[in-house]
Structures are given as C-alpha cells and as structure tokens.
Coordinates of C-alpha atoms in Angstrom, one line a residue:
M1 CA 14.3 19.7 10.3
S2 CA 17.0 17.5 12.5
N3 CA 19.0 14.7 12.0
P4 CA 20.2 12.1 14.5
S5 CA 23.8 12.8 16.4
K6 CA 26.6 11.3 14.8
A7 CA 28.7 12.3 18.2
P8 CA 29.7 9.5 20.5
R9 CA 27.7 8.3 23.2
P10 CA 29.2 10.2 26.3
E11 CA 30.7 8.5 28.8
G12 CA 28.1 6.1 31.5
A13 CA 25.7 7.2 29.5
A14 CA 23.2 4.7 28.6
P15 CA 23.1 3.2 25.1
H16 CA 20.3 4.0 22.9
L17 CA 18.9 3.0 19.7
E18 CA 17.2 5.2 16.8
V19 CA 13.8 3.7 15.5
I20 CA 13.6 6.0 12.4
P21 CA 9.8 5.0 10.5
L22 CA 10.0 6.3 6.9
G23 CA 7.0 4.6 5.9
G24 CA 3.5 2.9 7.8
M25 CA 3.7 5.0 11.0
G26 CA 0.3 6.9 10.8
E27 CA -1.0 5.2 7.9
I28 CA -1.2 1.6 6.3
G29 CA 1.1 1.2 3.3
K30 CA 4.6 1.9 2.4
N31 CA 5.9 0.3 5.0
I32 CA 9.9 0.7 5.7
T33 CA 11.8 1.3 9.3
A34 CA 15.5 1.9 10.0
Y35 CA 17.1 1.2 13.7
R36 CA 20.4 3.1 13.9
Y37 CA 22.7 2.5 16.6
E38 CA 25.8 4.7 16.5
D39 CA 27.8 4.0 12.7
E40 CA 25.2 1.1 11.7
I41 CA 21.9 1.1 10.0
M42 CA 19.4 -2.5 9.7
V43 CA 16.4 -1.6 7.5
V44 CA 13.0 -3.8 7.7
D45 CA 10.8 -3.8 4.7
A46 CA 10.3 -1.7 1.5
G47 CA 6.9 -1.8 0.6
L48 CA 4.2 0.5 -1.2
A49 CA 0.7 2.5 -0.9
F50 CA -1.9 3.0 -4.1
P51 CA -2.9 5.8 -4.9
E52 CA -6.3 7.5 -3.6
S53 CA -8.8 9.1 -5.9
H54 CA -7.4 12.4 -5.3
Q55 CA -4.0 11.1 -6.6
M56 CA -5.0 11.2 -10.6
G57 CA -2.8 9.2 -12.8
I58 CA -0.1 8.0 -10.4
D59 CA 0.4 4.3 -10.6
L60 CA 2.0 3.4 -7.3
I61 CA 3.5 5.4 -4.5
I62 CA 6.6 4.0 -2.5
P63 CA 8.3 5.8 0.6
R64 CA 10.9 8.7 0.2
I65 CA 14.1 7.3 1.2
D66 CA 16.7 10.7 1.3
Y67 CA 17.7 9.5 4.7
L68 CA 19.0 5.9 3.5
Q69 CA 20.8 7.5 1.1
Q70 CA 22.4 9.9 2.9
H71 CA 23.7 7.2 4.7
A72 CA 24.3 4.4 2.6
G73 CA 27.6 3.6 3.8
L74 CA 26.3 3.1 7.4
I75 CA 23.3 0.2 6.0
K76 CA 24.2 -3.2 7.3
G77 CA 21.4 -5.4 6.1
W78 CA 17.8 -5.6 5.5
I79 CA 15.2 -7.7 6.7
L80 CA 11.7 -8.6 5.2
T81 CA 8.7 -9.6 7.6
H82 CA 6.3 -11.2 4.7
G83 CA 5.5 -10.9 0.9
H84 CA 2.6 -8.6 0.9
E85 CA 3.0 -5.9 -1.3
D86 CA 2.8 -2.4 1.0
H87 CA 5.8 -4.7 2.8
I88 CA 7.7 -6.0 0.0
G89 CA 6.7 -3.6 -3.2
G90 CA 8.9 -0.5 -2.9
L91 CA 12.3 -3.0 -3.5
P92 CA 12.4 -2.8 -7.1
Y93 CA 12.9 0.8 -6.7
I94 CA 14.5 1.6 -4.0
L95 CA 17.1 -1.8 -4.0
P96 CA 18.9 -0.1 -7.0
R97 CA 19.2 3.1 -5.4
L98 CA 21.3 1.8 -2.1
P99 CA 24.6 -0.6 -1.9
R100 CA 24.2 -4.4 -2.2
V101 CA 24.0 -5.6 1.5
P102 CA 21.8 -9.4 2.8
V103 CA 18.1 -9.2 2.2
Y104 CA 17.2 -11.6 4.8
G105 CA 13.4 -13.4 4.4
A106 CA 11.3 -16.2 4.8
G107 CA 11.1 -19.0 1.7
L108 CA 7.9 -17.6 0.3
T109 CA 8.7 -14.0 0.9
L110 CA 12.3 -14.3 -1.3
G111 CA 10.3 -15.9 -3.9
L112 CA 7.6 -12.9 -4.6
V113 CA 10.4 -10.7 -4.2
R114 CA 12.6 -12.6 -6.9
E115 CA 9.7 -12.6 -9.3
K116 CA 9.1 -8.7 -8.7
L117 CA 13.3 -7.7 -9.4
S118 CA 12.8 -10.1 -12.5
E119 CA 10.0 -8.2 -13.5
F120 CA 12.4 -5.3 -13.6
G121 CA 15.1 -6.9 -15.1
I122 CA 17.1 -6.6 -11.6
K123 CA 19.2 -10.3 -11.9
D124 CA 20.0 -12.4 -9.0
G125 CA 23.6 -11.5 -9.0
E126 CA 22.6 -7.9 -8.4
V127 CA 21.0 -8.5 -5.1
D128 CA 22.0 -10.6 -2.0
L129 CA 18.7 -12.6 -1.2
R130 CA 19.6 -14.8 1.8
E131 CA 16.8 -17.5 2.9
V132 CA 15.6 -17.8 7.1
D133 CA 13.6 -20.4 8.7
L134 CA 11.0 -18.4 10.9
S135 CA 12.9 -19.8 14.4
E136 CA 16.5 -18.5 13.0
T137 CA 18.7 -15.8 14.2
V138 CA 20.7 -13.6 11.8
K139 CA 23.5 -11.3 12.9
I140 CA 23.3 -8.0 10.7
G141 CA 26.5 -5.6 11.3
T142 CA 28.2 -5.2 14.7
H143 CA 25.2 -4.3 16.6
F144 CA 22.5 -5.9 15.5
Q145 CA 20.9 -9.7 16.3
V146 CA 17.5 -10.7 14.6
E147 CA 15.7 -13.4 16.2
F148 CA 12.8 -14.5 13.4
F149 CA 9.6 -15.8 14.7
R150 CA 6.2 -17.0 13.2
M151 CA 2.9 -15.0 13.4
T152 CA 0.0 -16.0 11.8
H153 CA -1.4 -13.7 8.6
S154 CA -2.9 -14.0 5.3
I155 CA 0.2 -15.2 3.6
P156 CA 2.6 -17.7 4.8
D157 CA 5.5 -17.2 5.9
N158 CA 4.6 -14.2 8.0
A159 CA 7.1 -13.0 10.6
G160 CA 7.7 -11.2 14.0
Y161 CA 11.1 -10.6 15.1
L162 CA 13.3 -9.9 18.3
L163 CA 15.9 -7.2 17.8
T164 CA 18.9 -7.4 20.0
T165 CA 21.2 -4.9 20.4
P166 CA 23.3 -2.8 22.8
A167 CA 21.0 -0.9 23.9
G168 CA 18.3 -3.6 24.8
V169 CA 15.4 -5.6 23.1
V170 CA 12.9 -4.7 20.6
M171 CA 10.2 -6.8 19.9
H172 CA 8.2 -6.2 16.2
T173 CA 5.4 -8.2 15.4
G174 CA 5.0 -7.6 11.9
D175 CA 1.5 -8.0 10.6
F176 CA -0.2 -10.1 12.5
K177 CA -3.9 -12.4 13.5
L178 CA -3.9 -15.3 16.4
D179 CA -5.6 -17.3 14.0
E180 CA -6.5 -20.6 16.3
E181 CA -7.0 -22.2 13.2
P182 CA -4.7 -21.3 10.3
S183 CA -4.8 -22.8 6.7
D184 CA -1.5 -24.4 7.3
G185 CA -1.7 -25.4 10.9
K186 CA 1.0 -23.4 11.8
L187 CA 0.5 -21.1 14.8
S188 CA 1.9 -18.1 15.9
D189 CA 4.5 -18.4 18.2
L190 CA 3.4 -17.1 21.4
A191 CA 5.8 -19.1 23.4
R192 CA 8.8 -17.5 22.2
I193 CA 7.0 -14.0 23.1
E194 CA 6.2 -14.7 26.6
Q195 CA 9.8 -16.0 26.9
A196 CA 10.8 -12.8 25.4
G197 CA 8.6 -10.7 27.8
K198 CA 10.1 -12.6 30.7
D199 CA 13.4 -11.9 29.7
G200 CA 12.9 -8.3 29.1
V201 CA 11.5 -6.6 26.2
M202 CA 12.8 -2.5 26.0
L203 CA 10.5 -2.0 23.1
L204 CA 7.2 -3.4 21.2
L205 CA 6.2 -2.4 18.0
S206 CA 2.8 -3.9 17.4
D207 CA 0.2 -3.8 14.4
S208 CA -2.6 -1.5 15.2
T209 CA -4.9 -2.1 11.9
N210 CA -7.8 -3.2 13.9
A211 CA -7.3 -1.6 17.2
E212 CA -10.7 -0.2 17.2
R213 CA -12.4 -3.6 16.8
Q214 CA -13.5 -5.4 20.1
G215 CA -13.0 -9.2 20.3
R216 CA -10.9 -11.7 17.9
T217 CA -10.6 -11.1 14.4
V218 CA -12.4 -14.3 12.7
S219 CA -10.2 -17.5 11.4
E220 CA -9.8 -18.1 8.0
A221 CA -10.5 -21.6 8.7
E222 CA -14.3 -20.2 9.3
V223 CA -14.1 -18.1 6.2
A224 CA -13.4 -21.6 4.6
R225 CA -16.4 -23.1 6.2
Q226 CA -19.1 -20.1 5.1
L227 CA -17.2 -20.0 1.6
E228 CA -17.7 -24.4 0.9
T229 CA -21.4 -23.9 2.2
L230 CA -22.1 -20.9 -0.1
I231 CA -20.5 -22.5 -3.2
A232 CA -22.0 -25.8 -2.3
G233 CA -25.6 -24.5 -2.7
L234 CA -25.2 -22.2 -6.0
K235 CA -25.7 -23.7 -9.3
G236 CA -24.0 -22.1 -12.1
R237 CA -20.3 -20.8 -12.8
V238 CA -19.0 -19.3 -9.9
F239 CA -16.4 -16.1 -9.8
L240 CA -14.2 -15.7 -7.1
T241 CA -12.1 -12.8 -6.4
T242 CA -10.0 -11.5 -3.5
F243 CA -6.1 -10.5 -2.7
A244 CA -3.9 -12.1 -5.3
S245 CA -1.1 -12.6 -2.2
N246 CA -4.1 -14.1 0.5
V247 CA -2.4 -17.4 -0.4
H248 CA -4.4 -19.3 2.3
R249 CA -7.6 -18.5 1.1
V250 CA -6.3 -19.0 -2.3
Q251 CA -5.6 -22.7 -1.1
N252 CA -8.6 -22.9 0.8
V253 CA -10.9 -22.1 -2.7
I254 CA -9.1 -24.6 -4.5
N255 CA -9.6 -27.3 -2.2
I256 CA -13.6 -26.3 -2.0
A257 CA -13.6 -25.9 -5.6
H258 CA -12.3 -30.1 -5.7
R259 CA -14.6 -30.9 -3.0
Q260 CA -17.7 -29.5 -4.9
R261 CA -16.4 -31.0 -8.1
R262 CA -15.5 -27.7 -9.6
R263 CA -12.2 -27.2 -11.7
V264 CA -10.3 -24.2 -11.3
V265 CA -9.5 -21.6 -14.0
M266 CA -7.1 -18.5 -12.5
E267 CA -7.7 -15.2 -14.7
G268 CA -5.5 -12.1 -13.8
R269 CA -1.8 -11.6 -14.2
S270 CA -1.0 -11.2 -10.1
M271 CA -3.5 -14.2 -9.3
I272 CA -1.4 -16.6 -11.9
K273 CA 1.7 -14.7 -10.5
Y274 CA 1.2 -15.8 -7.1
A275 CA 0.3 -18.7 -7.5
Q276 CA 3.0 -19.9 -9.8
V277 CA 5.5 -18.9 -7.1
A278 CA 3.5 -20.5 -4.1
Q279 CA 3.1 -23.8 -6.3
T280 CA 6.7 -24.1 -7.0
L281 CA 7.7 -23.2 -3.8
G282 CA 5.5 -25.9 -1.8
Y283 CA 3.0 -23.6 -0.5
M284 CA 0.6 -24.7 -3.0
E285 CA -1.1 -28.1 -3.9
L286 CA -3.2 -28.3 -6.6
P287 CA -5.6 -31.6 -6.5
E288 CA -6.3 -30.8 -10.2
P289 CA -4.6 -28.4 -12.5
F290 CA -6.0 -25.2 -13.3
L291 CA -7.8 -24.5 -16.3
A292 CA -7.4 -21.6 -19.6
S293 CA -10.2 -20.0 -19.6
D294 CA -10.5 -21.7 -23.1
E295 CA -10.4 -25.2 -22.0
V296 CA -13.8 -25.3 -20.2
G297 CA -16.0 -25.5 -23.1
G298 CA -16.8 -29.1 -22.3
L299 CA -17.6 -28.9 -18.7
Q300 CA -20.7 -27.8 -17.5
D301 CA -21.7 -24.6 -15.6
Q302 CA -21.7 -25.9 -12.0
Q303 CA -18.4 -27.8 -12.6
V304 CA -16.6 -24.4 -13.4
L305 CA -15.0 -21.6 -10.9
Y306 CA -13.2 -18.9 -11.7
V307 CA -10.9 -17.3 -9.2
C308 CA -9.9 -13.9 -10.5
T309 CA -8.6 -10.2 -9.7
G310 CA -10.4 -7.3 -8.9
S311 CA -11.1 -7.2 -5.6
Q312 CA -10.7 -3.6 -5.3
G313 CA -12.6 -2.5 -8.3
Q314 CA -9.1 -1.8 -10.1
P315 CA -10.5 -0.8 -13.7
M316 CA -8.1 -3.3 -15.7
S317 CA -8.6 -6.0 -13.8
V318 CA -10.7 -9.0 -14.5
L319 CA -13.7 -8.6 -12.5
S320 CA -14.4 -4.9 -13.6
R321 CA -13.8 -6.2 -17.7
L322 CA -16.2 -8.9 -16.9
A323 CA -18.8 -6.4 -15.3
F324 CA -18.2 -3.9 -18.0
G325 CA -18.6 -6.2 -21.4
N326 CA -14.8 -5.7 -21.8
H327 CA -13.2 -9.5 -21.5
A328 CA -11.5 -11.1 -24.6
K329 CA -13.0 -14.7 -24.0
I330 CA -15.3 -14.7 -21.3
A331 CA -19.3 -12.8 -20.7
L332 CA -21.0 -13.0 -17.7
R333 CA -24.8 -14.0 -17.9
R334 CA -28.2 -14.2 -15.4
G335 CA -27.5 -17.8 -13.5
D336 CA -23.8 -16.9 -13.0
S337 CA -22.5 -16.1 -9.2
V338 CA -19.7 -13.5 -8.1
I339 CA -17.9 -13.9 -4.6
L340 CA -16.2 -10.7 -3.7
S341 CA -13.8 -12.8 -1.0
S342 CA -12.6 -9.2 0.3
N343 CA -13.5 -5.8 2.0
P344 CA -12.4 -2.2 -0.1
I345 CA -9.0 -0.9 1.0
P346 CA -10.0 2.6 2.4
G347 CA -10.3 4.8 -1.0
N348 CA -11.2 2.1 -3.2
E349 CA -15.3 1.8 -1.8
E350 CA -16.2 3.9 -5.0
A351 CA -14.6 1.5 -7.3
V352 CA -15.7 -1.3 -5.8
N353 CA -19.4 -0.6 -5.5
L354 CA -19.5 0.6 -9.2
V355 CA -18.5 -2.7 -9.8
I356 CA -21.2 -4.8 -7.7
N357 CA -23.8 -2.3 -9.4
R358 CA -23.2 -3.4 -12.7
L359 CA -23.1 -7.1 -11.8
Y360 CA -26.6 -6.3 -10.2
E361 CA -27.6 -4.8 -13.6
I362 CA -26.4 -8.0 -15.5
G363 CA -28.4 -9.9 -13.4
V364 CA -25.7 -12.2 -11.9
D365 CA -26.0 -13.4 -8.2
V366 CA -22.8 -11.2 -5.7
Y367 CA -22.3 -12.2 -2.4
Y368 CA -19.9 -10.2 -0.4
P369 CA -19.2 -8.6 3.2
P370 CA -20.9 -8.1 5.1
N371 CA -23.9 -9.8 3.9
Y372 CA -22.0 -12.8 3.6
R373 CA -19.0 -14.0 5.9
V374 CA -16.8 -14.7 2.8
H375 CA -13.9 -12.9 4.4
A376 CA -12.0 -12.3 7.3
S377 CA -9.6 -9.5 8.3
G378 CA -5.3 -10.6 8.5
H379 CA -4.8 -8.8 11.2
G380 CA -5.4 -8.9 15.2
S381 CA -8.5 -7.2 17.1
Q382 CA -8.2 -5.8 20.6
E383 CA -8.1 -9.0 22.3
E384 CA -5.4 -10.3 20.2
L385 CA -3.7 -7.2 20.8
A386 CA -4.2 -7.4 24.6
T387 CA -2.9 -10.9 24.3
V388 CA 0.7 -9.9 22.7
L389 CA 1.0 -6.7 25.2
N390 CA 0.5 -9.4 28.0
L391 CA 3.2 -11.7 26.8
A392 CA 5.7 -9.4 25.6
R393 CA 5.6 -6.9 28.6
P394 CA 7.5 -3.9 26.8
K395 CA 9.0 -1.3 29.2
Y396 CA 7.9 1.2 26.1
F397 CA 4.8 0.7 23.5
L398 CA 5.0 2.1 19.9
P399 CA 1.9 1.6 18.3
W400 CA 2.5 0.6 14.5
H401 CA 0.8 -0.1 11.0
G402 CA -2.2 2.0 11.1
E403 CA -3.5 5.6 11.2
P404 CA -3.5 7.9 13.9
R405 CA -6.6 6.6 15.1
H406 CA -5.2 3.0 15.0
Q407 CA -2.7 4.2 17.1
I408 CA -4.0 6.2 19.7
N409 CA -6.5 3.2 20.1
H410 CA -4.0 0.7 20.8
A411 CA -2.0 3.1 23.2
R412 CA -5.2 3.5 25.4
L413 CA -6.2 -0.3 25.1
A414 CA -2.6 -1.1 26.0
Q415 CA -3.1 1.5 29.3
T416 CA -6.1 -0.7 30.2
L417 CA -4.2 -3.7 30.9
P418 CA -2.7 -5.2 34.2
R419 CA 0.5 -4.1 33.0
P420 CA 0.5 -1.5 30.9
P421 CA 3.6 0.2 29.3
K422 CA 6.0 2.6 31.3
R423 CA 5.7 4.9 28.0
T424 CA 3.8 5.0 24.7
L425 CA 4.5 7.1 21.9
I426 CA 2.3 7.8 18.8
A427 CA 5.0 8.6 16.1
R428 CA 4.6 9.5 12.7
N429 CA 7.0 8.8 9.6
G430 CA 10.4 10.7 9.8
D431 CA 10.4 10.5 13.7
V432 CA 13.6 10.0 15.4
V433 CA 12.4 7.8 18.0
R434 CA 15.4 7.3 20.5
V435 CA 14.6 4.3 23.1
S436 CA 17.2 3.2 26.0
Q437 CA 16.7 1.8 29.2
D438 CA 16.5 5.4 30.6
D439 CA 14.5 7.0 28.2
F440 CA 12.1 6.6 25.4
K441 CA 11.1 9.9 23.0
V442 CA 11.2 11.7 19.5
T443 CA 14.3 13.9 19.0
G444 CA 14.4 14.9 15.4
T445 CA 13.1 14.0 11.9
V446 CA 14.5 13.0 8.8
P447 CA 13.0 13.4 5.4
A448 CA 10.0 10.9 5.1
G449 CA 7.1 11.5 2.9
A450 CA 5.7 9.8 -0.7
V451 CA 7.1 9.1 -3.5
Y452 CA 4.8 9.0 -6.8
V453 CA 5.2 6.2 -9.6
D454 CA 3.4 7.7 -12.7
G455 CA 4.5 5.3 -15.7
L456 CA 8.0 4.9 -16.1
G457 CA 8.5 7.9 -14.0
V458 CA 9.4 8.1 -10.5
G459 CA 9.6 10.9 -8.5
D460 CA 8.8 13.5 -11.1
I461 CA 5.2 14.1 -10.3
G462 CA 5.0 16.4 -6.8
D463 CA 1.9 17.8 -4.8
D464 CA 2.0 20.4 -7.2
V465 CA 1.3 18.6 -10.4
L466 CA -1.4 16.5 -8.5
L467 CA -3.0 20.2 -7.9
D468 CA -3.3 20.6 -11.2
R469 CA -4.6 17.8 -12.1
V470 CA -7.6 17.6 -9.8
N471 CA -8.1 21.5 -10.6
M472 CA -8.1 20.6 -14.6
S473 CA -11.0 17.7 -13.8
Q474 CA -12.8 20.3 -11.7
E475 CA -12.6 23.7 -13.6
G476 CA -11.0 22.6 -17.1
I477 CA -8.2 24.0 -18.5
L478 CA -7.9 27.4 -21.0
I479 CA -4.8 27.8 -23.1
M480 CA -4.0 31.6 -24.3
T481 CA -1.6 31.7 -27.3
A482 CA -0.8 35.4 -27.8
V483 CA 1.0 36.3 -31.1
L484 CA 2.4 39.6 -31.3
H485 CA 3.9 39.9 -35.0
P486 CA 2.9 41.5 -37.7
T487 CA -0.5 42.5 -35.7
P488 CA -0.9 41.1 -32.2
H489 CA -3.9 39.0 -31.7
V490 CA -5.1 35.7 -29.2
E491 CA -5.9 32.3 -30.1
I492 CA -8.1 30.2 -27.5
V493 CA -8.4 26.6 -26.8
S494 CA -10.5 24.9 -23.7
R495 CA -11.1 21.3 -22.7
G496 CA -13.5 20.7 -19.9
F497 CA -14.1 24.5 -19.2
V498 CA -17.3 25.6 -21.0
R499 CA -19.1 24.5 -24.1
A500 CA -18.5 26.0 -26.9
N501 CA -19.1 29.9 -26.7
R502 CA -18.2 32.2 -29.4
E503 CA -19.2 35.3 -27.5
L504 CA -17.1 34.4 -24.2
D505 CA -14.5 33.6 -26.6
T506 CA -14.2 37.0 -28.0
Q507 CA -14.3 38.8 -24.7
I508 CA -11.4 36.4 -23.7
R509 CA -9.9 37.4 -26.5
K510 CA -10.5 41.2 -26.1
V511 CA -9.2 41.0 -22.3
A512 CA -6.3 39.7 -23.3
L513 CA -5.6 41.5 -26.1
E514 CA -6.1 44.7 -24.0
A515 CA -3.7 43.5 -21.6
I516 CA -1.0 42.5 -24.3
E517 CA -1.0 46.0 -26.1
Q518 CA -0.9 47.6 -23.0
G519 CA 2.1 45.9 -21.8
L520 CA 4.0 46.9 -25.5
R521 CA 3.1 50.0 -25.0
E522 CA 5.0 50.4 -21.8
K523 CA 7.7 48.7 -23.2
K524 CA 7.4 46.0 -20.5
R525 CA 9.3 42.4 -20.6
L526 CA 7.7 39.9 -22.5
E527 CA 7.4 37.8 -19.3
D528 CA 5.4 40.6 -17.4
V529 CA 3.4 41.0 -20.7
R530 CA 2.5 37.4 -20.5
D531 CA 1.6 37.7 -16.6
D532 CA -0.4 41.1 -17.5
M533 CA -2.2 38.5 -20.1
Y534 CA -2.6 35.6 -17.4
G535 CA -4.1 38.0 -14.3
A536 CA -6.3 40.1 -16.2
V537 CA -7.9 36.8 -17.9
R538 CA -7.9 35.2 -14.6
R539 CA -9.8 37.6 -13.4
F540 CA -12.5 38.2 -16.2
V541 CA -13.3 34.5 -16.3
R542 CA -13.5 34.0 -12.3
K543 CA -16.4 37.0 -12.4
V544 CA -18.0 36.1 -15.5
T545 CA -18.4 32.5 -14.8
G546 CA -17.2 31.8 -11.4
R547 CA -14.7 29.3 -12.3
N548 CA -11.0 28.9 -11.8
P549 CA -9.7 26.7 -14.9
V550 CA -6.1 26.3 -15.2
L551 CA -4.7 28.8 -17.3
I552 CA -1.6 28.2 -19.9
P553 CA -0.3 31.9 -21.2
L554 CA 1.9 31.8 -24.3
I555 CA 3.4 34.3 -26.0
V556 CA 5.1 34.0 -29.6
D557 CA 7.1 36.9 -30.6

C-alpha cells in the first residue's frame, strides 16, 4: 500500500492534483472524496450506507477515514453537495474526529446537517457551517476555488461544482437528473456547464447511477400527475410512503391532497424531521397544517391522506408496523389504499416484498412501481449523461457514484460521443488518481473501506464478527464448558443447532472428555487442552451431522 508523495514538485513538471475517493466509488452510498494539491486537502461530502441482509445487526455503514486522520493538519475545508443521507449521514461520526474547518453547503443542506448534528449532541459552536448560494464561489485554502452550480435532483438545493486548482479545472456534477419540469421551477445550470466546457475542463466526475438506462429519466412533474390521477380515484384512506428526504415529492403530495380535499397526516420520525426543517427554511409550503393521527376522528375516510415512512420495508417504520398490525394508533382495513412512491434500494427487495404481500393479505389496495408510474429516479439516464459530457467536453473522465457496471457503461457511453474524453479511468475507493494537463492515472492507494455502526459502537464490529453472526444464523452455536475439578466433566449448551437430542449431547460430551483427559495425561497447557477439545468436537459434529456450528470451548480449572 502506497501513499501520495509528499515530495515537492520537480522543477518544470506540470502541477498535478490528486483525487482520492474514500467512499462512493464503485458503490452507491457513503460518498466522500478528498482532493489534494501539494500540502492542502479539500473534502467533499461524508455520507453513509445502509446494511445489506448479510450484515446482521449493523445499523449503518460509514466510510473509513484513516487517510484524513493521518493528514488532518492538511484539511482546509469541506463542501457538501446536497442533503441526502448518502452524502451527509456520516458527518456526526466523522467531523468530531477531525479538525474544525469551514463546511460549505446550501441552505436546506446545512439545515438538515444541523438537525442531524444536534441529535448527536454536537453544538453549532463545535462546527463551522457556512451557507452558500448555488452560484457562489468560495476559496478553500490557497489552492482550491469552488464555484457551485445548480443541478436538479430529488431534493432542493442540490449542487454540482467547478473546482479550480493550479493543475486545472475539475467539474463534479453531484447527483443529478436534467429534469425539464422540476417541482421548484429551478432548472439545472446547463449554461454554466457549457461555458466551463468552452473554457476547458481537465477532469469530469459524473453521476453513473442510471448509466444502463436508455433515454431520459421521468420528470418529477409526471410523477405528480400520475399520483394525482390515482389519488383522485380512491375512495378510502390513502397511505403514501416515499423517501423522507424527497422534499419535492412530499411537497407535491401535500398539494395534491389539498386539491383532492384530503388532510395530510405525517407519520414517522424521519418524515416529520425532514418536513419540519424544509418548512422552517422555506422549502416546503403547507396549504393547511398537518394533522396528528388522533385528530382525524371527525373526518371521513376519503378526507385523509397519511404520508409515512417505510418505503424500504424497514422493520420499525410506520408502514411495516401498519402491515403487521403493530402500530399503536392506526390499523389498516379493507377499503384503504397504500401507495409505495419509491423503488427498493438494492438489497431491500425482500423486505419490501414482505410488506407488500402482508398488505395484500390484509385486503388493502396496493399501488407500486412498475405497475404504476408513481416514482421516478433522481438520477439521469443515458441521454442526460451524454448531454453533460457533450457540454463539459472534459479532457479526462472519472465515472462516479455507481457500482462497477454503472461506471463501465458510463465510460462506454462517453466513447460513443462525437468528442470523447482523451482518457477514462474506472476507479475504486482508496485509489489515488493523479491528474494533470499531461497525465491521468492511478498512482497508489490509501486505506478505504467500511466502518460498521452497531448500536453505540462505531468500528468495533469487523468482518470477522459479521462472519460469526452469519455462521450462527445458518449453523447455530454450541458452547462446551469443561470443568476440571474435582472430576473432569463437560457441560453443553446449544442454540439453533439441533433439537434437544440427549444421545447426541452424550456423544459430544464423551468426545470432548476424551480429548481433555488425554491432554491432562500428557500434561499439556490448558490452552492446548482447550484447542484439542475444540478440534475433536468439531470433527465429530461435522461427521455426524454435516453441520458446522460456531463452537465456543471453555475450560474452568
């Protein structure tokens, strides 16, 4: 493993910039990127990811920041592109571990950050948050100049940026789609991208999420029209779930409910939190105040619309509790309608399908994609990606924000255009990508990867512990306690291994006891006796049952 060189630039050599993705490259989630020029570092975003089904017990995943901690004195500033969890969710875990530097972001983005930090007891005075307009230019350190520009996405105040350095200009799109009918009427600033392309873009980092999809991504306005048509035809109570952070979608649903003479009830902690922050900062308007669930008693069913959490089938979300009859105040019944205005994040399909099936069993009507066009991605498809590439005309291209298949398809798309980039790299987290006017290559790696958050523990769970959890879930656990005095004997406790089986337990005890007695006769160390017992029992259990439970051998002297 090598680190970026600290040596001064040789006389006459072209100045170079290092782009170091620490998260979000070759994956979707936990986005964080460091730029380094000589003795200064600028950081972009600090997101989180959610665990997959095999990562048992894990609550959240945040990026590993060893590189930033090792070079903490070089960090001059931080910028945030937008307020989604995969771009700001890691900040409460990361900021306290690094020096206090200016953190720049737009109004809603910083509003959500403040709310998140306050939940962790981090006060305003402990961080340096600086609000910017999405056309503003800020200076970070000596070498970095950042100009923000607007890009449409599924949340307001979403930014791309132009990073001007002594080595050249980098354009980063941030997450985007080129929505021609954005909910807030604010279009992507394509004119600024085009002008930058004319002036010269050395390197483009662009969103690859939908690089496999042909055409254009459906506009948020079209989703709103489909939702209104659907809701207008429903007679009973309506329960709609979407991403809490999709402020545009939630605003449209609020407007639709008002036009359809339904009062809105907000259910779910994150849904209420995002709505409160957006409303306070002027990004959400309420024709009528929200109702609480216990305030709808005087209304008929067709006068109520619930906006709730649970679009990803989370076990403790409102929709899951409704589906399984565990909600304290609300019970679903025939005549109700549930709209899932979202697609499952990869890895969540099973949980979402479980909820949908349960809703069908209750007898409610369920509406979800692709059967109904009630959701649209916040990321651009091939036509939009090509538009940005054609306007930016980058010398070099780094497909970003996507799994390898998305990055590679984005790279292939770039090569089909009239003016393809001179060179494209497919990078991974931890790669040190060195770029100058003369060169573009990976020159080394730095530590990168995942840090697991489990309860109050951050980083105390590793892949070895997760493997144990998987093994225990699949094969069970067998605990053997050997007591040596006054007479050696073995006690066995098992969970998830086999049903109570006195004969098998007796055989296991016999095998374990024989290994112990032999070790004692040979006067081995107790650690070696314990290992002998472990090995003998493992071989026996595998032979007799064909299973490999997690074995825990204990010796009490």
